[in-house]
mmCIF file of C-alpha atoms in Angstrom:
data_model
loop_
_atom_site.group_PDB
_atom_site.id
_atom_site.type_symbol
_atom_site.label_atom_id
_atom_site.label_comp_id
_atom_site.label_asym_id
_atom_site.label_seq_id
_atom_site.Cartn_x
_atom_site.Cartn_y
_atom_site.Cartn_z
ATOM 1 C CA MET A 10 20.159 -48.484 -111.094
ATOM 2 C CA ARG A 11 19.387 -44.869 -111.732
ATOM 3 C CA LEU A 12 20.038 -42.419 -108.904
ATOM 4 C CA LEU A 13 17.095 -40.382 -107.713
ATOM 5 C CA ARG A 14 17.637 -36.678 -108.360
ATOM 6 C CA HIS A 15 16.267 -33.680 -106.508
ATOM 7 C CA LEU A 16 12.510 -33.723 -107.078
ATOM 8 C CA ARG A 17 10.484 -30.881 -108.420
ATOM 9 C CA LEU A 18 7.141 -32.276 -109.438
ATOM 10 C CA ARG A 19 4.809 -30.401 -111.743
ATOM 11 C CA SER A 20 1.766 -28.696 -110.327
ATOM 12 C CA HIS A 21 -1.162 -31.112 -110.373
ATOM 13 C CA LEU A 22 -3.804 -28.539 -109.461
ATOM 14 C CA PRO A 23 -5.642 -25.853 -111.396
ATOM 15 C CA ARG A 24 -4.003 -22.442 -110.962
ATOM 16 C CA ASN A 25 -6.551 -21.083 -108.488
ATOM 17 C CA THR A 26 -6.554 -24.297 -106.441
ATOM 18 C CA ARG A 27 -2.756 -24.399 -106.490
ATOM 19 C CA ALA A 28 -2.598 -20.835 -105.213
ATOM 20 C CA LEU A 29 -4.879 -21.763 -102.325
ATOM 21 C CA ALA A 30 -2.805 -24.848 -101.547
ATOM 22 C CA LEU A 31 0.398 -22.848 -101.588
ATOM 23 C CA SER A 32 -1.057 -20.143 -99.376
ATOM 24 C CA LEU A 33 -2.089 -22.810 -96.891
ATOM 25 C CA SER A 34 1.373 -24.346 -97.078
ATOM 26 C CA ILE A 35 3.087 -21.031 -96.495
ATOM 27 C CA GLY A 36 0.911 -20.389 -93.492
ATOM 28 C CA THR A 37 1.462 -23.887 -92.263
ATOM 29 C CA LEU A 38 5.217 -23.568 -92.339
ATOM 30 C CA LEU A 39 5.592 -20.083 -90.889
ATOM 31 C CA PRO A 40 8.008 -20.146 -87.963
ATOM 32 C CA PHE A 41 6.261 -18.811 -84.906
ATOM 33 C CA ALA A 42 7.660 -19.019 -81.393
ATOM 34 C CA GLY A 43 10.018 -21.809 -82.429
ATOM 35 C CA ALA A 44 7.322 -24.023 -83.958
ATOM 36 C CA PRO A 45 5.528 -24.125 -87.308
ATOM 37 C CA ALA A 46 2.071 -22.664 -87.551
ATOM 38 C CA ALA A 47 -1.040 -23.532 -89.536
ATOM 39 C CA VAL A 48 -3.755 -21.377 -91.020
ATOM 40 C CA ALA A 49 -6.984 -21.091 -89.086
ATOM 41 C CA ALA A 50 -10.406 -20.327 -90.538
ATOM 42 C CA ASP A 51 -9.831 -16.573 -90.137
ATOM 43 C CA THR A 52 -6.459 -16.895 -91.997
ATOM 44 C CA LYS A 53 -4.504 -15.931 -88.871
ATOM 45 C CA PRO A 54 -1.477 -18.123 -88.123
ATOM 46 C CA LEU A 55 -2.293 -20.944 -85.730
ATOM 47 C CA ARG A 56 0.434 -22.353 -83.524
ATOM 48 C CA LEU A 57 0.681 -26.108 -83.847
ATOM 49 C CA PRO A 58 3.233 -28.144 -81.909
ATOM 50 C CA VAL A 59 5.649 -30.258 -83.923
ATOM 51 C CA MET A 60 5.227 -34.029 -83.753
ATOM 52 C CA PRO A 61 8.611 -35.595 -82.877
ATOM 53 C CA ALA A 62 9.880 -38.841 -84.360
ATOM 54 C CA ARG A 63 11.880 -39.673 -81.234
ATOM 55 C CA LEU A 64 12.175 -38.489 -77.640
ATOM 56 C CA GLY A 65 15.414 -37.948 -75.797
ATOM 57 C CA ALA A 66 16.230 -39.793 -72.632
ATOM 58 C CA GLY A 67 14.240 -38.343 -69.773
ATOM 59 C CA ALA A 68 12.017 -36.199 -72.015
ATOM 60 C CA ALA A 69 8.344 -36.066 -71.104
ATOM 61 C CA CYS A 70 5.825 -37.902 -73.248
ATOM 62 C CA THR A 71 4.126 -35.864 -75.961
ATOM 63 C CA GLY A 72 1.053 -34.247 -74.481
ATOM 64 C CA SER A 73 -2.109 -32.932 -76.080
ATOM 65 C CA SER A 74 -2.388 -29.926 -78.363
ATOM 66 C CA ASP A 75 -4.759 -27.098 -77.475
ATOM 67 C CA GLN A 76 -5.028 -25.964 -81.098
ATOM 68 C CA ARG A 77 -7.275 -27.320 -83.835
ATOM 69 C CA ALA A 78 -6.886 -26.782 -87.570
ATOM 70 C CA THR A 79 -10.305 -25.888 -88.951
ATOM 71 C CA THR A 80 -9.462 -25.391 -92.645
ATOM 72 C CA VAL A 81 -8.922 -28.102 -95.234
ATOM 73 C CA PRO A 82 -5.224 -29.059 -95.133
ATOM 74 C CA TRP A 83 -3.310 -28.598 -98.388
ATOM 75 C CA GLU A 84 -2.483 -32.292 -98.503
ATOM 76 C CA GLN A 85 -6.157 -33.274 -98.615
ATOM 77 C CA GLN A 86 -6.715 -30.865 -101.476
ATOM 78 C CA ARG A 87 -3.702 -32.134 -103.378
ATOM 79 C CA LEU A 88 -4.893 -35.743 -103.087
ATOM 80 C CA GLN A 89 -8.525 -34.876 -103.912
ATOM 81 C CA LEU A 90 -9.696 -36.898 -100.938
ATOM 82 C CA THR A 91 -13.190 -35.426 -101.047
ATOM 83 C CA ARG A 92 -13.723 -37.049 -104.449
ATOM 84 C CA ALA A 93 -12.183 -40.353 -103.355
ATOM 85 C CA TRP A 94 -14.418 -40.521 -100.271
ATOM 86 C CA GLU A 95 -17.471 -40.695 -102.533
ATOM 87 C CA PHE A 96 -16.327 -44.157 -103.612
ATOM 88 C CA SER A 97 -14.465 -45.645 -100.644
ATOM 89 C CA SER A 98 -14.076 -45.012 -96.924
ATOM 90 C CA GLY A 99 -11.784 -47.927 -96.195
ATOM 91 C CA ALA A 100 -14.536 -49.918 -94.483
ATOM 92 C CA GLY A 101 -13.696 -53.568 -93.921
ATOM 93 C CA THR A 102 -9.927 -53.095 -94.107
ATOM 94 C CA THR A 103 -7.266 -53.326 -91.410
ATOM 95 C CA VAL A 104 -4.102 -51.244 -91.494
ATOM 96 C CA ALA A 105 -1.216 -52.096 -89.177
ATOM 97 C CA VAL A 106 0.977 -49.193 -88.080
ATOM 98 C CA VAL A 107 4.527 -50.300 -87.260
ATOM 99 C CA ASP A 108 5.756 -47.316 -85.287
ATOM 100 C CA THR A 109 5.906 -46.012 -81.714
ATOM 101 C CA GLY A 110 2.478 -47.442 -80.921
ATOM 102 C CA VAL A 111 -0.980 -45.935 -81.442
ATOM 103 C CA SER A 112 -2.948 -44.428 -78.604
ATOM 104 C CA ALA A 113 -6.110 -46.457 -78.138
ATOM 105 C CA THR A 114 -7.724 -43.434 -76.485
ATOM 106 C CA ALA A 115 -7.198 -40.961 -79.359
ATOM 107 C CA PRO A 116 -10.723 -39.565 -80.008
ATOM 108 C CA ALA A 117 -10.371 -39.552 -83.805
ATOM 109 C CA LEU A 118 -9.614 -43.305 -83.744
ATOM 110 C CA LYS A 119 -12.007 -44.261 -80.955
ATOM 111 C CA GLY A 120 -13.203 -47.859 -81.097
ATOM 112 C CA ARG A 121 -11.056 -48.760 -84.129
ATOM 113 C CA VAL A 122 -7.648 -49.474 -82.579
ATOM 114 C CA THR A 123 -6.509 -52.981 -81.685
ATOM 115 C CA ALA A 124 -3.152 -53.051 -79.926
ATOM 116 C CA VAL A 125 -0.576 -55.819 -80.015
ATOM 117 C CA GLY A 126 1.109 -56.061 -76.624
ATOM 118 C CA GLU A 127 1.847 -52.633 -75.161
ATOM 119 C CA ALA A 128 1.421 -50.790 -78.462
ATOM 120 C CA GLY A 129 -1.849 -49.218 -77.298
ATOM 121 C CA ALA A 130 0.226 -46.647 -75.376
ATOM 122 C CA ASP A 131 2.164 -44.099 -77.414
ATOM 123 C CA CYS A 132 4.555 -41.903 -75.449
ATOM 124 C CA VAL A 133 6.181 -40.323 -78.518
ATOM 125 C CA GLY A 134 2.937 -39.717 -80.418
ATOM 126 C CA HIS A 135 4.424 -40.397 -83.862
ATOM 127 C CA GLY A 136 2.529 -43.644 -84.412
ATOM 128 C CA SER A 137 -0.754 -41.987 -83.456
ATOM 129 C CA PHE A 138 -0.050 -39.188 -85.931
ATOM 130 C CA VAL A 139 0.580 -41.743 -88.697
ATOM 131 C CA ALA A 140 -2.537 -43.715 -87.792
ATOM 132 C CA GLY A 141 -4.548 -40.495 -87.920
ATOM 133 C CA LEU A 142 -3.348 -39.750 -91.455
ATOM 134 C CA VAL A 143 -4.476 -43.237 -92.399
ATOM 135 C CA ALA A 144 -7.839 -43.407 -90.677
ATOM 136 C CA ALA A 145 -8.809 -40.458 -88.450
ATOM 137 C CA ALA A 146 -12.530 -39.770 -88.470
ATOM 138 C CA GLY A 147 -13.822 -36.281 -89.127
ATOM 139 C CA ALA A 148 -15.167 -34.110 -86.310
ATOM 140 C CA ASP A 149 -17.497 -31.136 -86.032
ATOM 141 C CA GLY A 150 -15.727 -27.904 -86.899
ATOM 142 C CA VAL A 151 -12.636 -29.744 -88.203
ATOM 143 C CA ARG A 152 -11.950 -30.359 -91.879
ATOM 144 C CA PHE A 153 -9.017 -32.706 -91.294
ATOM 145 C CA ALA A 154 -9.665 -36.435 -91.693
ATOM 146 C CA GLY A 155 -7.721 -39.582 -92.542
ATOM 147 C CA VAL A 156 -7.615 -41.068 -96.027
ATOM 148 C CA ALA A 157 -9.580 -44.203 -95.082
ATOM 149 C CA GLN A 158 -11.848 -42.958 -92.309
ATOM 150 C CA ARG A 159 -13.550 -46.281 -91.571
ATOM 151 C CA ALA A 160 -10.504 -48.537 -91.663
ATOM 152 C CA ARG A 161 -9.455 -50.328 -88.510
ATOM 153 C CA ILE A 162 -5.975 -49.845 -87.048
ATOM 154 C CA VAL A 163 -3.660 -52.478 -85.571
ATOM 155 C CA ALA A 164 -1.125 -50.796 -83.302
ATOM 156 C CA VAL A 165 2.268 -52.492 -83.429
ATOM 157 C CA ARG A 166 5.521 -51.401 -81.803
ATOM 158 C CA GLY A 167 8.395 -51.179 -84.278
ATOM 159 C CA THR A 168 10.527 -49.070 -81.937
ATOM 160 C CA ASP A 169 11.230 -48.792 -78.245
ATOM 161 C CA ASP A 170 9.046 -46.498 -76.137
ATOM 162 C CA ARG A 171 11.254 -43.495 -77.051
ATOM 163 C CA GLY A 172 11.085 -44.049 -80.810
ATOM 164 C CA ALA A 173 14.454 -45.713 -81.461
ATOM 165 C CA ALA A 174 14.234 -48.515 -84.030
ATOM 166 C CA THR A 175 16.467 -51.430 -84.982
ATOM 167 C CA ALA A 176 16.218 -54.055 -87.703
ATOM 168 C CA ALA A 177 15.138 -56.556 -85.051
ATOM 169 C CA SER A 178 12.399 -54.300 -83.626
ATOM 170 C CA VAL A 179 11.001 -53.465 -87.063
ATOM 171 C CA ALA A 180 11.082 -57.123 -88.117
ATOM 172 C CA ALA A 181 9.204 -58.086 -84.960
ATOM 173 C CA GLY A 182 6.634 -55.376 -85.677
ATOM 174 C CA ILE A 183 6.038 -56.555 -89.240
ATOM 175 C CA THR A 184 5.723 -60.145 -88.043
ATOM 176 C CA ALA A 185 3.153 -59.086 -85.432
ATOM 177 C CA ALA A 186 1.219 -57.113 -88.056
ATOM 178 C CA THR A 187 1.130 -60.155 -90.339
ATOM 179 C CA GLY A 188 -0.072 -62.330 -87.479
ATOM 180 C CA ALA A 189 -2.869 -59.839 -86.780
ATOM 181 C CA GLY A 190 -4.167 -60.314 -90.320
ATOM 182 C CA ALA A 191 -3.559 -56.767 -91.554
ATOM 183 C CA GLY A 192 -4.262 -56.224 -95.250
ATOM 184 C CA VAL A 193 -2.037 -53.136 -95.286
ATOM 185 C CA ILE A 194 1.124 -52.622 -93.225
ATOM 186 C CA VAL A 195 2.766 -49.202 -93.010
ATOM 187 C CA VAL A 196 6.319 -49.120 -91.656
ATOM 188 C CA SER A 197 7.541 -45.735 -90.424
ATOM 189 C CA PRO A 198 11.206 -46.443 -89.508
ATOM 190 C CA ALA A 199 13.743 -46.292 -92.353
ATOM 191 C CA LEU A 200 16.976 -48.012 -91.357
ATOM 192 C CA GLU A 201 20.458 -47.659 -92.814
ATOM 193 C CA THR A 202 20.986 -51.414 -92.658
ATOM 194 C CA GLY A 203 18.676 -54.372 -92.977
ATOM 195 C CA SER A 204 18.945 -57.899 -91.650
ATOM 196 C CA ALA A 205 18.047 -61.452 -92.545
ATOM 197 C CA GLY A 206 15.219 -61.327 -90.014
ATOM 198 C CA LEU A 207 13.804 -58.151 -91.562
ATOM 199 C CA THR A 208 13.974 -59.688 -95.039
ATOM 200 C CA THR A 209 12.146 -62.775 -93.815
ATOM 201 C CA ALA A 210 9.469 -60.720 -92.066
ATOM 202 C CA VAL A 211 8.717 -58.737 -95.229
ATOM 203 C CA LYS A 212 8.630 -61.848 -97.397
ATOM 204 C CA ASP A 213 6.204 -63.487 -94.967
ATOM 205 C CA ALA A 214 3.938 -60.427 -94.966
ATOM 206 C CA VAL A 215 3.866 -60.373 -98.781
ATOM 207 C CA ALA A 216 3.178 -64.106 -98.843
ATOM 208 C CA HIS A 217 0.160 -63.457 -96.606
ATOM 209 C CA ASP A 218 -1.217 -60.975 -99.167
ATOM 210 C CA ALA A 219 -0.409 -57.808 -97.233
ATOM 211 C CA VAL A 220 0.450 -54.524 -98.934
ATOM 212 C CA VAL A 221 3.674 -53.394 -97.241
ATOM 213 C CA VAL A 222 4.261 -49.628 -97.449
ATOM 214 C CA ALA A 223 7.430 -48.049 -96.049
ATOM 215 C CA ALA A 224 9.126 -44.669 -95.773
ATOM 216 C CA ALA A 225 11.851 -44.342 -98.408
ATOM 217 C CA VAL A 226 14.088 -42.282 -96.102
ATOM 218 C CA PRO A 227 14.195 -41.544 -92.365
ATOM 219 C CA ASP A 228 12.333 -38.551 -90.983
ATOM 220 C CA ALA A 229 14.716 -35.666 -90.294
ATOM 221 C CA PRO A 230 15.217 -34.917 -86.583
ATOM 222 C CA THR A 231 12.970 -32.140 -85.282
ATOM 223 C CA GLY A 232 14.529 -28.730 -85.810
ATOM 224 C CA THR A 233 17.012 -29.864 -88.472
ATOM 225 C CA GLY A 234 17.802 -27.135 -90.962
ATOM 226 C CA ALA A 235 17.626 -27.569 -94.734
ATOM 227 C CA ASP A 236 20.914 -25.875 -95.586
ATOM 228 C CA ARG A 237 23.039 -28.991 -95.834
ATOM 229 C CA ALA A 238 24.648 -30.161 -99.052
ATOM 230 C CA THR A 239 22.586 -32.704 -100.980
ATOM 231 C CA PRO A 240 23.485 -36.129 -99.596
ATOM 232 C CA VAL A 241 24.410 -39.085 -101.767
ATOM 233 C CA PRO A 242 21.376 -41.290 -102.503
ATOM 234 C CA ARG A 243 21.423 -44.616 -100.695
ATOM 235 C CA ASP A 244 19.182 -47.511 -99.725
ATOM 236 C CA TYR A 245 17.120 -47.547 -96.553
ATOM 237 C CA TRP A 246 15.333 -50.581 -95.140
ATOM 238 C CA PRO A 247 12.810 -52.111 -95.397
ATOM 239 C CA ALA A 248 11.787 -49.709 -98.211
ATOM 240 C CA ALA A 249 14.623 -50.912 -100.481
ATOM 241 C CA GLN A 250 13.528 -54.533 -100.235
ATOM 242 C CA PRO A 251 11.621 -56.129 -103.157
ATOM 243 C CA GLY A 252 7.925 -56.408 -102.433
ATOM 244 C CA VAL A 253 7.787 -53.159 -100.432
ATOM 245 C CA LEU A 254 6.037 -50.046 -101.737
ATOM 246 C CA SER A 255 8.600 -47.294 -101.132
ATOM 247 C CA VAL A 256 7.251 -43.762 -100.565
ATOM 248 C CA LEU A 257 9.024 -40.392 -100.590
ATOM 249 C CA ASP A 258 7.691 -37.132 -99.162
ATOM 250 C CA VAL A 259 7.057 -33.886 -101.084
ATOM 251 C CA ASP A 260 5.808 -30.430 -100.112
ATOM 252 C CA ALA A 261 2.847 -28.394 -101.386
ATOM 253 C CA ASP A 262 4.836 -27.313 -104.439
ATOM 254 C CA GLY A 263 5.920 -30.838 -105.281
ATOM 255 C CA GLY A 264 9.533 -30.442 -104.174
ATOM 256 C CA ARG A 265 11.785 -31.416 -101.312
ATOM 257 C CA PRO A 266 14.047 -29.258 -99.121
ATOM 258 C CA ASP A 267 17.681 -28.757 -100.063
ATOM 259 C CA GLY A 268 19.781 -31.265 -98.179
ATOM 260 C CA ALA A 269 16.904 -33.720 -97.697
ATOM 261 C CA LEU A 270 17.862 -37.386 -97.577
ATOM 262 C CA LEU A 271 17.454 -39.271 -100.847
ATOM 263 C CA PRO A 272 16.914 -42.956 -101.627
ATOM 264 C CA ARG A 273 18.272 -44.727 -104.687
ATOM 265 C CA ARG A 274 14.729 -45.458 -105.781
ATOM 266 C CA ALA A 275 11.135 -44.849 -104.769
ATOM 267 C CA ASP A 276 7.807 -46.076 -106.103
ATOM 268 C CA LEU A 277 5.564 -43.160 -105.170
ATOM 269 C CA THR A 278 5.535 -39.735 -103.597
ATOM 270 C CA ALA A 279 2.876 -38.256 -101.314
ATOM 271 C CA PRO A 280 2.478 -35.146 -99.147
ATOM 272 C CA GLY A 281 4.863 -35.175 -96.208
ATOM 273 C CA ASP A 282 6.177 -31.689 -95.569
ATOM 274 C CA GLY A 283 4.188 -29.630 -93.081
ATOM 275 C CA VAL A 284 1.191 -31.964 -92.861
ATOM 276 C CA ILE A 285 -1.449 -31.800 -90.135
ATOM 277 C CA GLY A 286 -2.416 -34.726 -87.939
ATOM 278 C CA ILE A 287 -3.685 -35.844 -84.561
ATOM 279 C CA GLY A 288 -1.808 -36.435 -81.336
ATOM 280 C CA PRO A 289 -1.913 -39.332 -78.870
ATOM 281 C CA ARG A 290 -4.217 -37.431 -76.557
ATOM 282 C CA GLY A 291 -6.968 -34.848 -76.890
ATOM 283 C CA THR A 292 -8.686 -33.412 -79.950
ATOM 284 C CA GLY A 293 -5.985 -30.910 -80.936
ATOM 285 C CA HIS A 294 -3.657 -31.135 -83.902
ATOM 286 C CA PHE A 295 0.070 -31.314 -84.532
ATOM 287 C CA ILE A 296 2.236 -30.630 -87.557
ATOM 288 C CA GLY A 297 4.948 -32.884 -88.918
ATOM 289 C CA SER A 298 7.264 -33.576 -91.827
ATOM 290 C CA GLY A 299 8.840 -36.749 -93.142
ATOM 291 C CA ALA A 300 8.559 -39.686 -95.493
ATOM 292 C CA SER A 301 6.809 -41.717 -92.781
ATOM 293 C CA PHE A 302 3.828 -39.371 -93.093
ATOM 294 C CA ALA A 303 3.869 -39.696 -96.885
ATOM 295 C CA ALA A 304 3.824 -43.469 -96.435
ATOM 296 C CA ALA A 305 0.738 -43.082 -94.235
ATOM 297 C CA PHE A 306 -1.147 -41.363 -97.058
ATOM 298 C CA VAL A 307 -0.260 -44.186 -99.447
ATOM 299 C CA ALA A 308 -1.266 -46.798 -96.881
ATOM 300 C CA GLY A 309 -4.625 -45.051 -96.543
ATOM 301 C CA ALA A 310 -5.038 -45.092 -100.320
ATOM 302 C CA ALA A 311 -4.218 -48.821 -100.339
ATOM 303 C CA ALA A 312 -6.944 -49.367 -97.733
ATOM 304 C CA GLN A 313 -9.391 -47.442 -99.911
ATOM 305 C CA VAL A 314 -8.570 -49.613 -102.921
ATOM 306 C CA ARG A 315 -8.820 -52.867 -100.982
ATOM 307 C CA SER A 316 -12.140 -51.736 -99.531
ATOM 308 C CA ALA A 317 -13.589 -50.798 -102.920
ATOM 309 C CA GLN A 318 -12.117 -53.845 -104.702
ATOM 310 C CA PRO A 319 -11.849 -56.623 -102.098
ATOM 311 C CA LYS A 320 -11.018 -59.254 -104.731
ATOM 312 C CA LEU A 321 -7.761 -57.557 -105.665
ATOM 313 C CA THR A 322 -4.609 -59.182 -104.346
ATOM 314 C CA ALA A 323 -1.938 -57.172 -102.591
ATOM 315 C CA GLU A 324 0.186 -57.267 -105.746
ATOM 316 C CA GLN A 325 -2.716 -55.998 -107.844
ATOM 317 C CA THR A 326 -3.421 -53.268 -105.297
ATOM 318 C CA VAL A 327 0.174 -52.060 -105.524
ATOM 319 C CA GLU A 328 0.002 -52.173 -109.308
ATOM 320 C CA ARG A 329 -3.218 -50.144 -109.181
ATOM 321 C CA LEU A 330 -1.652 -47.478 -106.960
ATOM 322 C CA VAL A 331 1.448 -47.131 -109.127
ATOM 323 C CA SER A 332 -0.250 -47.319 -112.529
ATOM 324 C CA THR A 333 -2.876 -44.685 -111.655
ATOM 325 C CA ALA A 334 -0.446 -42.281 -109.982
ATOM 326 C CA TYR A 335 0.204 -38.881 -111.537
ATOM 327 C CA PRO A 336 3.247 -39.419 -113.784
ATOM 328 C CA ASP A 337 6.412 -37.594 -112.873
ATOM 329 C CA THR A 338 10.018 -38.272 -111.888
ATOM 330 C CA VAL A 339 8.531 -40.307 -109.062
ATOM 331 C CA PRO A 340 4.737 -40.646 -109.506
ATOM 332 C CA LEU A 341 2.438 -38.843 -107.064
ATOM 333 C CA VAL A 342 -0.188 -41.130 -105.529
ATOM 334 C CA ASP A 343 -3.744 -40.421 -106.714
ATOM 335 C CA PRO A 344 -6.302 -42.070 -104.384
ATOM 336 C CA TYR A 345 -9.290 -41.013 -106.501
ATOM 337 C CA ALA A 346 -7.862 -42.512 -109.700
ATOM 338 C CA ALA A 347 -6.765 -45.664 -107.874
ATOM 339 C CA VAL A 348 -10.205 -46.239 -106.348
ATOM 340 C CA THR A 349 -12.182 -45.526 -109.517
ATOM 341 C CA ALA A 350 -9.958 -47.319 -112.030
ATOM 342 C CA VAL A 351 -11.532 -50.302 -113.758
ATOM 343 C CA THR A 352 -9.785 -53.611 -113.132
ATOM 344 C CA ALA A 353 -8.531 -55.069 -116.407
ATOM 345 C CA ALA A 354 -8.066 -58.585 -115.091
ATOM 346 C CA SER A 355 -8.160 -60.354 -111.780
ATOM 347 C CA ALA A 356 -5.591 -63.059 -112.547
ATOM 348 C CA PRO A 357 -2.100 -62.456 -111.136
ATOM 349 C CA ARG A 358 0.558 -61.555 -113.667
ATOM 350 C CA ARG A 359 3.706 -63.514 -114.310
ATOM 351 C CA PRO A 360 6.535 -62.487 -112.003
ATOM 352 C CA GLN A 361 8.714 -59.825 -113.614
ATOM 353 C CA ALA A 362 11.996 -58.247 -112.658
ATOM 354 C CA ARG A 363 11.397 -55.171 -110.523
ATOM 355 C CA GLN A 364 12.288 -52.008 -112.416
ATOM 356 C CA ALA A 365 13.380 -48.657 -111.056
ATOM 357 C CA PRO A 366 10.227 -46.499 -111.329
ATOM 358 C CA VAL A 367 12.052 -43.187 -111.281
ATOM 359 C CA SER A 368 11.898 -42.515 -115.016
ATOM 360 C CA LEU A 369 9.022 -40.626 -116.569
ATOM 361 C CA PRO A 370 6.643 -42.527 -118.852
ATOM 362 C CA ALA A 371 6.434 -41.533 -122.495
ATOM 363 C CA ASP A 372 5.027 -38.041 -122.924
ATOM 364 C CA ALA A 373 1.345 -38.469 -123.701
ATOM 365 C CA SER A 374 1.241 -34.965 -125.196
ATOM 366 C CA THR A 375 3.153 -36.200 -128.252
ATOM 367 C CA ARG A 376 0.520 -38.787 -129.177
ATOM 368 C CA PRO A 377 -1.907 -36.390 -130.944
ATOM 369 C CA THR A 378 0.994 -35.024 -133.021
ATOM 370 C CA GLN A 379 2.074 -38.528 -133.952
ATOM 371 C CA ARG A 380 -1.460 -39.422 -134.993
ATOM 372 C CA ALA A 381 -1.703 -36.220 -137.075
ATOM 373 C CA VAL A 382 1.554 -37.007 -138.876
ATOM 374 C CA LEU A 383 0.386 -40.541 -139.675
ATOM 375 C CA LEU A 384 -2.971 -39.290 -140.972
ATOM 376 C CA ALA A 385 -1.277 -36.629 -143.096
ATOM 377 C CA ALA A 386 1.085 -39.206 -144.571
ATOM 378 C CA ALA A 387 -1.810 -41.531 -145.363
ATOM 379 C CA GLY A 388 -3.719 -38.673 -146.983
ATOM 380 C CA GLY A 389 -0.709 -37.740 -149.115
ATOM 381 C CA LEU A 390 -0.399 -41.328 -150.305
ATOM 382 C CA VAL A 391 -4.047 -41.353 -151.386
ATOM 383 C CA VAL A 392 -3.524 -38.123 -153.369
ATOM 384 C CA LEU A 393 -0.502 -39.630 -155.148
ATOM 385 C CA LEU A 394 -2.438 -42.757 -156.027
ATOM 386 C CA VAL A 395 -5.291 -40.720 -157.477
ATOM 387 C CA ALA A 396 -2.889 -38.586 -159.547
ATOM 388 C CA TRP A 397 -1.097 -41.676 -160.801
ATOM 389 C CA ALA A 398 -4.384 -43.264 -161.793
ATOM 390 C CA ALA A 399 -5.453 -40.079 -163.628
ATOM 391 C CA LEU A 400 -2.194 -40.121 -165.626
ATOM 392 C CA ILE A 401 -2.058 -43.796 -166.423
ATOM 393 C CA THR A 402 -5.697 -44.522 -167.260
ATOM 394 C CA PRO A 403 -5.856 -42.627 -170.649
ATOM 395 C CA ARG A 404 -2.603 -44.196 -171.841
ATOM 396 C CA GLY A 405 -3.767 -47.611 -170.792
ATOM 397 C CA ARG A 406 -6.952 -47.249 -172.746
ATOM 398 C CA ALA A 407 -5.081 -46.066 -175.868
ATOM 399 C CA ARG A 408 -2.847 -49.166 -175.733
ATOM 400 C CA HIS A 409 -5.800 -51.425 -174.954
ATOM 401 C CA TRP A 410 -3.983 -52.082 -171.649
ATOM 402 C CA ARG A 411 -1.019 -53.735 -173.433
ATOM 403 C CA PRO A 412 2.499 -53.226 -171.959
ATOM 404 C CA ALA A 413 4.599 -50.539 -173.648
ATOM 405 C CA GLY A 414 6.760 -51.818 -176.577
ATOM 406 C CA ARG A 415 4.275 -54.484 -177.647
ATOM 407 C CA GLU A 416 2.288 -53.015 -180.542
ATOM 408 C CA PRO A 417 -0.355 -55.216 -182.170
ATOM 409 C CA ALA A 418 0.804 -57.102 -185.318
ATOM 410 C CA PRO A 419 -0.546 -55.709 -188.635
ATOM 411 C CA GLU A 420 -3.368 -57.689 -190.277
ATOM 412 C CA ARG A 421 -2.404 -59.715 -193.353
ATOM 413 C CA GLY A 422 -4.370 -59.128 -196.527
ATOM 414 C CA GLY A 423 -5.399 -61.856 -199.036
ATOM 415 C CA ALA A 424 -3.105 -62.612 -202.108
#
């Protein structure tokens, strides 16, 4: 299987839009007082606290943020969510978030969170952040919103209350999500080893027609530098398991930091570096980076597709997301294209061997040249035929269309 190389995706935005996205990204990632900052409406840096993936022993629970991002985040521009929202809001779908829990009191998710067990409390805040990327509703004066704003959320614990995950805890979370009837399941933890129980849980979710989306690599610990040597690509679970849609994170320029963890394969990429989201309490915003946040964007897009096309199976939904993605080393998810694509057929396809989707499709830019060459060749053939006919016709008439070498016999006269 091909190893995934360092990504540097092409720009998918017009030049002026790309410049705006990059300026927002630069502002978002400016170090300020030990934490990244975002760009406010007046273009002044805005301090946003970093959303942790885990909490140390004895650390206080993540509180509320007193800052709100009032400009359109770069990730929403990159994914063209405004266009996608014209066709689907995620209504009628249920997305399970297998993470640290999801705060049932988060204002942006009010009335749309159903918790399994104690998952309605989120001390870390990571699960609430992910759920917000999936389905946060818009608010006055705030341009941030989730991908599928009307989807319902099932909060499921896939970690302990401090954010530590094991194969057993993630498997239990996926099983609970399947039992809750979720049509989309997003799994934030990425584990170095799997287990038989985790494999069974994923297979059962797929058998129940759920789209399972997972982070391709673990989120880097908060404050980790990007000056490490590039690590060797490896598998992480459950993303490496067949039937799981594996998602890798990219930044506003389509790349990843030096030294970032790499998987052996990934199905899609999505924004995940310096993205804005909600916290477990209050109306303020946080900033975070990691493949788990990229997976949240893809899960939201899956909810949009299943809302717009409820007759599609989970397998067809995954196929739709991958086939409509912007082609590159690893395709970039395109919610608008996925939602608006016309379904070719509703019947399930024959099972096929899963292929590594890290190679680029054939370059579409060569097709016009190929067509031109074929047309030119056909035209040249016509010219040759006409010239041949012009040369042969007079000779044929002179010989009365007899083959060469067969002259007519002379007429015999009478004796």
